[in-house]
Coordinates of C-alpha atoms in Angstrom, one line a residue:
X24 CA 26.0 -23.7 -5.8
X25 CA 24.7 -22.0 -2.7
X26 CA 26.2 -18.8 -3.8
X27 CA 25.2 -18.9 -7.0
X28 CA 21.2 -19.6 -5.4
X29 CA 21.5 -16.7 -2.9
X30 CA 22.9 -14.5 -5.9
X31 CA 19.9 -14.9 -8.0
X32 CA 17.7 -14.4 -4.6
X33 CA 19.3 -11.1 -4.3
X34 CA 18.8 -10.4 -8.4
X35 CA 15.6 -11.2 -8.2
X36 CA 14.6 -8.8 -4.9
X37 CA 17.1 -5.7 -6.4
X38 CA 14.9 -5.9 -9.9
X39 CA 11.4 -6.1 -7.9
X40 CA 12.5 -3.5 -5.8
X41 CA 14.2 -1.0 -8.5
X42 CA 10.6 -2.3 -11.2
X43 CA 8.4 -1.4 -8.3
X44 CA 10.0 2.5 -7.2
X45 CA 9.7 3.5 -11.4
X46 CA 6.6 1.4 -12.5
X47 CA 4.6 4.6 -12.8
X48 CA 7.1 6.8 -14.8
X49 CA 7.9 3.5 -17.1
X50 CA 4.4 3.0 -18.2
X51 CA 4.2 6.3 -19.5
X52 CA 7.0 4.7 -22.2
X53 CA 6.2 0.8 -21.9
X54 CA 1.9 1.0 -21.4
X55 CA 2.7 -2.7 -19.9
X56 CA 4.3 -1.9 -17.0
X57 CA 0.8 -0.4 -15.6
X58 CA -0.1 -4.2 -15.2
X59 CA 3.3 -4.9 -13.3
X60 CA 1.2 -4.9 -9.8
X61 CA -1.7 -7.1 -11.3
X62 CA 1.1 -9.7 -12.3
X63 CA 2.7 -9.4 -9.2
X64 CA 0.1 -10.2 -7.7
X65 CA -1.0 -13.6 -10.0
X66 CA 2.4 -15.0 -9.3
X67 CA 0.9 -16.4 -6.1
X68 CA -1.2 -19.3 -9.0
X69 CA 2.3 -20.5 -10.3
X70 CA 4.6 -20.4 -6.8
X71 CA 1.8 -22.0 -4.6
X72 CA 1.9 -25.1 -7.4
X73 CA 5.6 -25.1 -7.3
X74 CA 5.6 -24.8 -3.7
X75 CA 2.7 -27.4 -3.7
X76 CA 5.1 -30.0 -6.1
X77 CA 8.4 -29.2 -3.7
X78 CA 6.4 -30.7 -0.6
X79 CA 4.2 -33.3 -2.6
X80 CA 1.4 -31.2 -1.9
X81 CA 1.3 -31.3 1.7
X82 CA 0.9 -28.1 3.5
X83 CA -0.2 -26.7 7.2
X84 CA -2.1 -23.7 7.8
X85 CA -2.3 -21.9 10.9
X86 CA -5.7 -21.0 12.3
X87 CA -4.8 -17.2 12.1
X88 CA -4.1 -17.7 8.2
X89 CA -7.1 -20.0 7.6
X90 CA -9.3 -17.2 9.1
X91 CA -7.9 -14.7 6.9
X92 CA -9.1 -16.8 4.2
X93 CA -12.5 -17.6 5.7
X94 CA -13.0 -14.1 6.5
X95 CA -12.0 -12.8 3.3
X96 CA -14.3 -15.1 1.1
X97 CA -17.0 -13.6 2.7
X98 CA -15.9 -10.4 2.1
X99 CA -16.1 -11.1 -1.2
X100 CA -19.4 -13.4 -1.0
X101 CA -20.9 -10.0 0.5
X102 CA -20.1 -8.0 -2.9
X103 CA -21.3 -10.7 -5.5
X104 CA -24.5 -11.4 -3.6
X105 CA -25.1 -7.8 -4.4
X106 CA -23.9 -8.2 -8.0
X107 CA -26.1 -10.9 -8.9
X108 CA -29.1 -9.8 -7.2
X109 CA -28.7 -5.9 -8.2
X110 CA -27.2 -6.7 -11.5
X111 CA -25.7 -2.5 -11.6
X112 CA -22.8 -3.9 -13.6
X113 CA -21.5 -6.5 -15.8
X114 CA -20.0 -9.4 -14.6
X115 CA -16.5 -8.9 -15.8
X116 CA -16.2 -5.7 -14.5
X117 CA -17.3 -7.1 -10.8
X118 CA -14.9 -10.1 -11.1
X119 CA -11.7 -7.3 -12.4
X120 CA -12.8 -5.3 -9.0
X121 CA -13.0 -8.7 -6.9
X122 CA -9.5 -9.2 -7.9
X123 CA -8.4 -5.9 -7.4
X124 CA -9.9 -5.8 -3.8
X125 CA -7.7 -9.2 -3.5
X126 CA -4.9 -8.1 -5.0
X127 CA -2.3 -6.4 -1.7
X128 CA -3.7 -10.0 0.0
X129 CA -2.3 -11.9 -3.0
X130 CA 1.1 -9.8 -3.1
X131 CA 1.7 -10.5 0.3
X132 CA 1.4 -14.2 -0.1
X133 CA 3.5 -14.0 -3.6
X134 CA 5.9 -12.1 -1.6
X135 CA 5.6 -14.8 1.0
X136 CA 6.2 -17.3 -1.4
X137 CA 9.3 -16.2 -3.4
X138 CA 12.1 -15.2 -0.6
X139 CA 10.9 -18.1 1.8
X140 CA 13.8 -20.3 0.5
X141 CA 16.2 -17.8 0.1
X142 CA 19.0 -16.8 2.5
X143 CA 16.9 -13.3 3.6
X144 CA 20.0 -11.6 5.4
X145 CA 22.3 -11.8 2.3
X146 CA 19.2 -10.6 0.2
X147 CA 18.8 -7.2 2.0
X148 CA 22.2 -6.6 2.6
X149 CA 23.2 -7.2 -1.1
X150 CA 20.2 -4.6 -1.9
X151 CA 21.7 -1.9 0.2
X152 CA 23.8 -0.1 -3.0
X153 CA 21.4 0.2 -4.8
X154 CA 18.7 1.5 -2.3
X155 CA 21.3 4.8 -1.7
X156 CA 22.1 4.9 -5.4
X157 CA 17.7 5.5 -5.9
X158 CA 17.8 7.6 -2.9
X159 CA 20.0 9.9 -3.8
X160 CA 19.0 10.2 -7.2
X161 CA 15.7 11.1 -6.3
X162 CA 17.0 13.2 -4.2
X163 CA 19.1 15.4 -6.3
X164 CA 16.6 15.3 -8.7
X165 CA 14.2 16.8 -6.2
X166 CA 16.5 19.9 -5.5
X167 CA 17.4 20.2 -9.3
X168 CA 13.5 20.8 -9.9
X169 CA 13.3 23.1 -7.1
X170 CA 16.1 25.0 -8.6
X171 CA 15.6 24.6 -12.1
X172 CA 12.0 23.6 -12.5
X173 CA 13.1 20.6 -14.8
X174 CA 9.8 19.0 -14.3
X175 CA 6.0 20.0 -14.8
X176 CA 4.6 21.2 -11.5
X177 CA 1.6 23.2 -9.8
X178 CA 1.7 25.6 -6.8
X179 CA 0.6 24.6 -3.1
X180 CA 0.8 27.3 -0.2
X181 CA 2.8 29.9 -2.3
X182 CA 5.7 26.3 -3.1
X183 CA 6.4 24.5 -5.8
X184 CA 5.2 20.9 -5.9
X185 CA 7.6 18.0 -6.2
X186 CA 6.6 15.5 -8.6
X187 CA 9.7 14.2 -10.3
X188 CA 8.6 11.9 -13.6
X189 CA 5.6 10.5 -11.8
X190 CA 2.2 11.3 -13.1
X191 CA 0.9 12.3 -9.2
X192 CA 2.4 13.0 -6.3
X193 CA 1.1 9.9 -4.9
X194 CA 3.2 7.5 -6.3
X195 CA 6.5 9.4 -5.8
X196 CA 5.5 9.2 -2.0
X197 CA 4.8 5.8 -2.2
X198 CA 7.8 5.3 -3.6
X199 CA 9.7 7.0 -0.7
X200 CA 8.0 5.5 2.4
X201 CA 8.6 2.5 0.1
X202 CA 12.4 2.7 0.4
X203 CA 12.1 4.0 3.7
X204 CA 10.6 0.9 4.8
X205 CA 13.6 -0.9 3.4
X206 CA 16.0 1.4 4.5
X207 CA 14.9 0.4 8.2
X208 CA 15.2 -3.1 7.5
X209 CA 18.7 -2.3 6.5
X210 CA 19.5 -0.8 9.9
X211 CA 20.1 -4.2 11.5
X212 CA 23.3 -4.3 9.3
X213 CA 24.0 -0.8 8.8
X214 CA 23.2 1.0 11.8
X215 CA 23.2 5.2 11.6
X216 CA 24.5 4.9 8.0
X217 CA 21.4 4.6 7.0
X218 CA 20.2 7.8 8.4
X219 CA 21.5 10.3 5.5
X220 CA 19.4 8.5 3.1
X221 CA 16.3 8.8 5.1
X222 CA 16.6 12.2 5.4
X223 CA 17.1 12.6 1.5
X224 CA 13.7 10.7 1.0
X225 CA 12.1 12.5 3.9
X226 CA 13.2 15.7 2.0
X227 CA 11.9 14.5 -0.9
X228 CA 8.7 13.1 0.2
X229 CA 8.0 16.6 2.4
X230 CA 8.3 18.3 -0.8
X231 CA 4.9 16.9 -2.8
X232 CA 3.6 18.6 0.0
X233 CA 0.8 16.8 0.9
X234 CA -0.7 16.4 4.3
X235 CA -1.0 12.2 4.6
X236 CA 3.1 12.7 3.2
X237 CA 4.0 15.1 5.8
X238 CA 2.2 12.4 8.5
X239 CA 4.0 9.5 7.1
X240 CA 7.3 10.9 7.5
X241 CA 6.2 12.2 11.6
X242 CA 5.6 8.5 11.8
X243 CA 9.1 6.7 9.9
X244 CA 11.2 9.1 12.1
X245 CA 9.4 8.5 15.2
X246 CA 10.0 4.7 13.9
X247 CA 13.7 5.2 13.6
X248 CA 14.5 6.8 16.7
X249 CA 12.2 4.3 19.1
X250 CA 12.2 1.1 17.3
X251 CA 15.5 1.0 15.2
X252 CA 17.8 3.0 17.9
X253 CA 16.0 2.5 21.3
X254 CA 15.2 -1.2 20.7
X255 CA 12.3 0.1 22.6
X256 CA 8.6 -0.8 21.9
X257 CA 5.8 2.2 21.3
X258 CA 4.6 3.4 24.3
X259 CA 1.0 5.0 25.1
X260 CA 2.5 8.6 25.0
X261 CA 4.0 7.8 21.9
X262 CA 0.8 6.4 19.9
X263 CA -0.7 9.6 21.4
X264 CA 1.7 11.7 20.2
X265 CA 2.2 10.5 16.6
X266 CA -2.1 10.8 16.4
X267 CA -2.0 14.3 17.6
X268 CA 1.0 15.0 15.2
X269 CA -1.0 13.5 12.1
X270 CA -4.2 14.9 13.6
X271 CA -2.7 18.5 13.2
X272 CA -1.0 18.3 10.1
X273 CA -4.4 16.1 8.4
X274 CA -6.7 18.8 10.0
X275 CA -6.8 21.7 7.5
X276 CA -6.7 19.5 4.7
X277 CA -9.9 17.6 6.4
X278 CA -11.3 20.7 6.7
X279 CA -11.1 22.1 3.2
X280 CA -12.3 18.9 1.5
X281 CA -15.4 17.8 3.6
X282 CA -16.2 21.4 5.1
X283 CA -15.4 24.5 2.9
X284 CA -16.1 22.1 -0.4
X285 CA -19.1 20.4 0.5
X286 CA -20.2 18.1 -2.0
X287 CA -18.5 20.3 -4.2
X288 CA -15.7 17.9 -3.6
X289 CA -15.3 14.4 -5.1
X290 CA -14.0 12.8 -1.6
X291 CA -16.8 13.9 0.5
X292 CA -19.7 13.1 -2.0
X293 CA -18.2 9.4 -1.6
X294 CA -17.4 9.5 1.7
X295 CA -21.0 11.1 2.2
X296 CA -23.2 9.1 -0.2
X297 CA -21.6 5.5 0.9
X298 CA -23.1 6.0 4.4
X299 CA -26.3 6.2 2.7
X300 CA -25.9 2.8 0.7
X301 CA -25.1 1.3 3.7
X302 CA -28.2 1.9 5.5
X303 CA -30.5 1.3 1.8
X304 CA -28.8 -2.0 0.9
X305 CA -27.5 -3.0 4.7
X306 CA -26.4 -5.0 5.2
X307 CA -24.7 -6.2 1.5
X308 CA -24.1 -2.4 0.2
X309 CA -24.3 -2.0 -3.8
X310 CA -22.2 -4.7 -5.1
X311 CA -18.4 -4.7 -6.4
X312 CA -17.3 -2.2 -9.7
X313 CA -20.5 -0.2 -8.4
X314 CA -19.4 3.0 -6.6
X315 CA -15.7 4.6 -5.6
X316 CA -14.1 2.1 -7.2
X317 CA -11.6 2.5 -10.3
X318 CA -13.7 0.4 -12.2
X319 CA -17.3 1.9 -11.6
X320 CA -17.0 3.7 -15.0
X321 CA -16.5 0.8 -17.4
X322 CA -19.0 1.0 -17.9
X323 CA -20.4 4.1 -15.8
X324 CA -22.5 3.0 -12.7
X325 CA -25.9 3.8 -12.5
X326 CA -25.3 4.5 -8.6
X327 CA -24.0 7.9 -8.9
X328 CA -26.8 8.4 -10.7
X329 CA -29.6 6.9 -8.4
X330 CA -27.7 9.5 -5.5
X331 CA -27.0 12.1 -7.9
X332 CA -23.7 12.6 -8.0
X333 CA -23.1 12.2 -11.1
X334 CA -22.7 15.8 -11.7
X335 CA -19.3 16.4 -9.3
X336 CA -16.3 17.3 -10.3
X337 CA -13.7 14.3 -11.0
X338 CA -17.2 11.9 -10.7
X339 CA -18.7 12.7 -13.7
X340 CA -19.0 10.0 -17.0
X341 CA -16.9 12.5 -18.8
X342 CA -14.2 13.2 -16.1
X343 CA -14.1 10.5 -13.4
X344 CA -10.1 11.1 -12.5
X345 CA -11.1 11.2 -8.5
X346 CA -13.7 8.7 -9.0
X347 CA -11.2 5.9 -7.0
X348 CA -9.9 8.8 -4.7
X349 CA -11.0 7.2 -1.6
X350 CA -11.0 3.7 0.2
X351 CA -13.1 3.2 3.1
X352 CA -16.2 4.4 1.5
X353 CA -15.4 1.9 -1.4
X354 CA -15.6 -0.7 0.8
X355 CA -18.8 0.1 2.9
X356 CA -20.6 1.2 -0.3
X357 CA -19.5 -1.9 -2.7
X358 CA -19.8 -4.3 0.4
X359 CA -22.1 -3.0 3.1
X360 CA -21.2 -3.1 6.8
X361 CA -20.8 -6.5 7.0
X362 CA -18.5 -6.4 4.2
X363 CA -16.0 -3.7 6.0
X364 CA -16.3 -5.3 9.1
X365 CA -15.6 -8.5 7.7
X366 CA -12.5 -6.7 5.8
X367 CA -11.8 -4.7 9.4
X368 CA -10.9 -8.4 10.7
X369 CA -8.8 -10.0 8.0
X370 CA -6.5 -6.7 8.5
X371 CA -6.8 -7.4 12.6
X372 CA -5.7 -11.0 11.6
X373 CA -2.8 -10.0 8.8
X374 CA -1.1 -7.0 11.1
X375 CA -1.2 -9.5 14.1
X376 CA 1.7 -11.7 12.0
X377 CA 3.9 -8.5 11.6
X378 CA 3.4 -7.1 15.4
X379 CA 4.8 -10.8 16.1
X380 CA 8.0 -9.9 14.8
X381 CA 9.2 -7.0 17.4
X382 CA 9.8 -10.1 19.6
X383 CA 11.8 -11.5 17.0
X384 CA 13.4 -9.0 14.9
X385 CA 13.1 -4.6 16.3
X386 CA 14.2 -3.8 12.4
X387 CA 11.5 -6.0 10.5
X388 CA 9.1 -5.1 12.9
X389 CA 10.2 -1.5 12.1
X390 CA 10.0 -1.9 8.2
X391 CA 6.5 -3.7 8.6
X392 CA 5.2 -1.2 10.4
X393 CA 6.3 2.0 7.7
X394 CA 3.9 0.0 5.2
X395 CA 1.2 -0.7 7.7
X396 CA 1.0 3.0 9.2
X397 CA 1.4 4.6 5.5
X398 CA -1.4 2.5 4.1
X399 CA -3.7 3.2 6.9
X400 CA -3.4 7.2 6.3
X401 CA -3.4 7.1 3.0
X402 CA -6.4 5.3 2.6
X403 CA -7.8 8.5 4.8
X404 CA -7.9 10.3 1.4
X405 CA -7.0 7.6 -1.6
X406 CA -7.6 3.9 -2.5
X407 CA -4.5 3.0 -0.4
X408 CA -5.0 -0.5 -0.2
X409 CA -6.0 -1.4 -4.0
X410 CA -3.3 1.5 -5.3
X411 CA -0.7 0.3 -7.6
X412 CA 1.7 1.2 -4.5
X413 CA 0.4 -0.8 -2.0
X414 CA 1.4 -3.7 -4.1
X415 CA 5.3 -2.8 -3.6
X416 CA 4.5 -2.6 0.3
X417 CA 2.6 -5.7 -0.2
X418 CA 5.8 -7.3 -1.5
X419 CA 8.0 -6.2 1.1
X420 CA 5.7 -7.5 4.0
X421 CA 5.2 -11.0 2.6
X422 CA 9.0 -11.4 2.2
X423 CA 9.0 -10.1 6.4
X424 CA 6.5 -12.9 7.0
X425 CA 9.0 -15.4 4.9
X426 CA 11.8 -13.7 7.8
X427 CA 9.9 -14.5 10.4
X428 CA 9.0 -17.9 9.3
X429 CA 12.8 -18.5 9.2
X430 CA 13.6 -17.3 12.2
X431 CA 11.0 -19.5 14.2
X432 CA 12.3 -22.9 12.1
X433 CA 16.1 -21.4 13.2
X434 CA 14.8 -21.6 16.9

């Protein structure tokens, strides 16, 4: 019977994981699959009851998790206040961005949820065949397209652009640090076998060649080598060293975007114009589904309009693909500075859980750290932590809390 239970543990994780790395190319086929995350996500409603009925409802929260929920129902307290006193958008649209603002929070705790009852070790180790099998099919398919230019593509720096079957390259690189992460995980049990594979993704990831990509992988090999081999913690000259590395690859791509391109370019009009909502509506800002947000054009927001830029290119009504293409300015524009700093703390609180494993675990603590460092530089230049991808890292981090949770009851 205890078999049979950790079996279905380990079925369950190899289908998230395998559902997660091809959600975007699937819902070019199955248009359902783009709401894979959002479900994810909701699963919290039905395992917290389950969980709830299991232990007759009795539960204890630790301080640091009851302040992630304080602090992050005033995050969200600072967004509708703005709603209902502005009144920019419609109700539903600011209760969809509430929950998408909530949503890697959610998938963390569903995460949580699921694997805390399951036997964690056998659940990674039985995933490890079919983490190579996806790592090297991407890679292969990766060098195929280079050599055969199976797949659309566009030209960067006088290369071809890797984009596999995904829409954008950001979802193939998500996919990759995504594996990564588990991949390091899987080093506890499989040691320097588990390099080849990196490399593959590495390779794979290098080639969308895009700056935060490039960065990422600096940061998972620099992981591998200290954390995963050394047993050794990061150092001062290390943390230097991985920010000057990501400062010099980032640098002419910060350049071009919010220098050469001006408000010319979708990025640094939000990044610009946010600063001013800030100060006009401090210290609330505009109000969720209102500005930088992926739904601030259903319906379109008037704020573009009161700042005029309504006009930019990929922020317009009638093309607003960039619209969402940043994350920080999002926040202070939706919610104001007290808003982000309010949001700056619950992610203080949440990343203090996983820094607690490298006394417990070098491998998790490796693994958790991948998603952590990845969503912090993409969400330099994209929504990072509301992307459909951040919900896959999401998953992997609450089932590393459910680890450590099993590993403090074990001691």
């Amino acid at each position: 019977m205890i078999q049979i239970r950790r079996k279905w543990y380990s079925y369950i994780f190899i289908i998230l994981v395998i559902m997660f790395v091809v959600q975007n190319p699937l819902q070019t086929i199955l248009p359902p699959m783009r709401y894979m995350d959002e479900l994810f996500a909701a699963c919290i409603v039905p395992l917290i009851i389950i969980r709830g009925i299991k232990n007759n409802f009795y539960c204890t929260v630790s301080l640091r998790l009851l302040l992630v929920i304080v602090f992050l129902f005033l995050f969200v307290i600072c967004g509708i206040y703005s709603n209902l006193t502005l009144r920019y958008q419609p109700v539903q649209t600011a209760l969809a961005d509430v929950y998408l603002n909530l949503k890697f929070f959610l998938a963390i705790g569903a995460g949580y949820l699921l694997f805390i009852d399951s036997d964690i070790n056998y659940v990674f180790c039985d995933s490890w065949k079919w983490v190579k099998k996806i790592s090297v099919l991407l890679f292969c398919l990766c060098v195929c397209d280079l050599v055969f230019h199976i797949f659309p593509s566009e030209m960067r720096y006088g290369l071809r652009v890797v984009y596999l079957f995904y829409s954008v390259h950001t979802y193939l690189v998500a996919a990759c640090v995504f594996l990564c992460a588990l991949l390091l995980r899987l080093y506890e049990y499989y040691k320097d076998a588990v390099f080849p594979y990196l490399c593959m993704l590495g390779f794979v990831t290098i080639c969308t060649l895009r700056m935060k990509a490039i960065g990422a992988i600096i940061c998972i090999f620099f992981i591998y080598f200290i954390i995963c081999r050394k047993r050794k913690e990061f150092g001062v000259i290390t943390w230097i060293t991985i920010g000057l590395a990501m400062s010099l690859v980032a640098s002419r791509q910060f350049l071009y975007y919010f220098y050469s391109m001006g408000t010319e370019s979708a990025r640094a009009a939000l990044t610009q114009v946010s600063f001013r909502i800030a100060r006009d509506y401090f210290p609330l800002g505009c109000g969720f589904g209102t500005f930088a947000s992926a739904f601030s054009n259903q319906p379109y927001s008037k704020v573009y309009y009161l700042y005029h830029i309504q006009n930019v290119w990929g922020i317009s009504k009638n093309y607003s693909s960039f619209i969402s293409d940043t994350f920080w300015p999002m926040i202070l524009g939706q919610n104001g500075y007290l808003g982000l700093i309010f949001y700056i703390v619950v992610l203080v609180i949440l990343f203090s859980f996983f820094f607690e494993l490298r006394k417990y675990n070098a491998c998790s603590f490796a693994s958790a750290l991948t998603g952590i460092l990845y969503l912090l530089i993409s969400s330099t230049s994209e929504s990072a932590f509301v992307n459909t991808m951040a919900v896959s890292l999401a998953f992997l981090l609450g089932v590393h809390l459910a680890d450590l949770k099993n590993i403090k009851d074990r001691r």
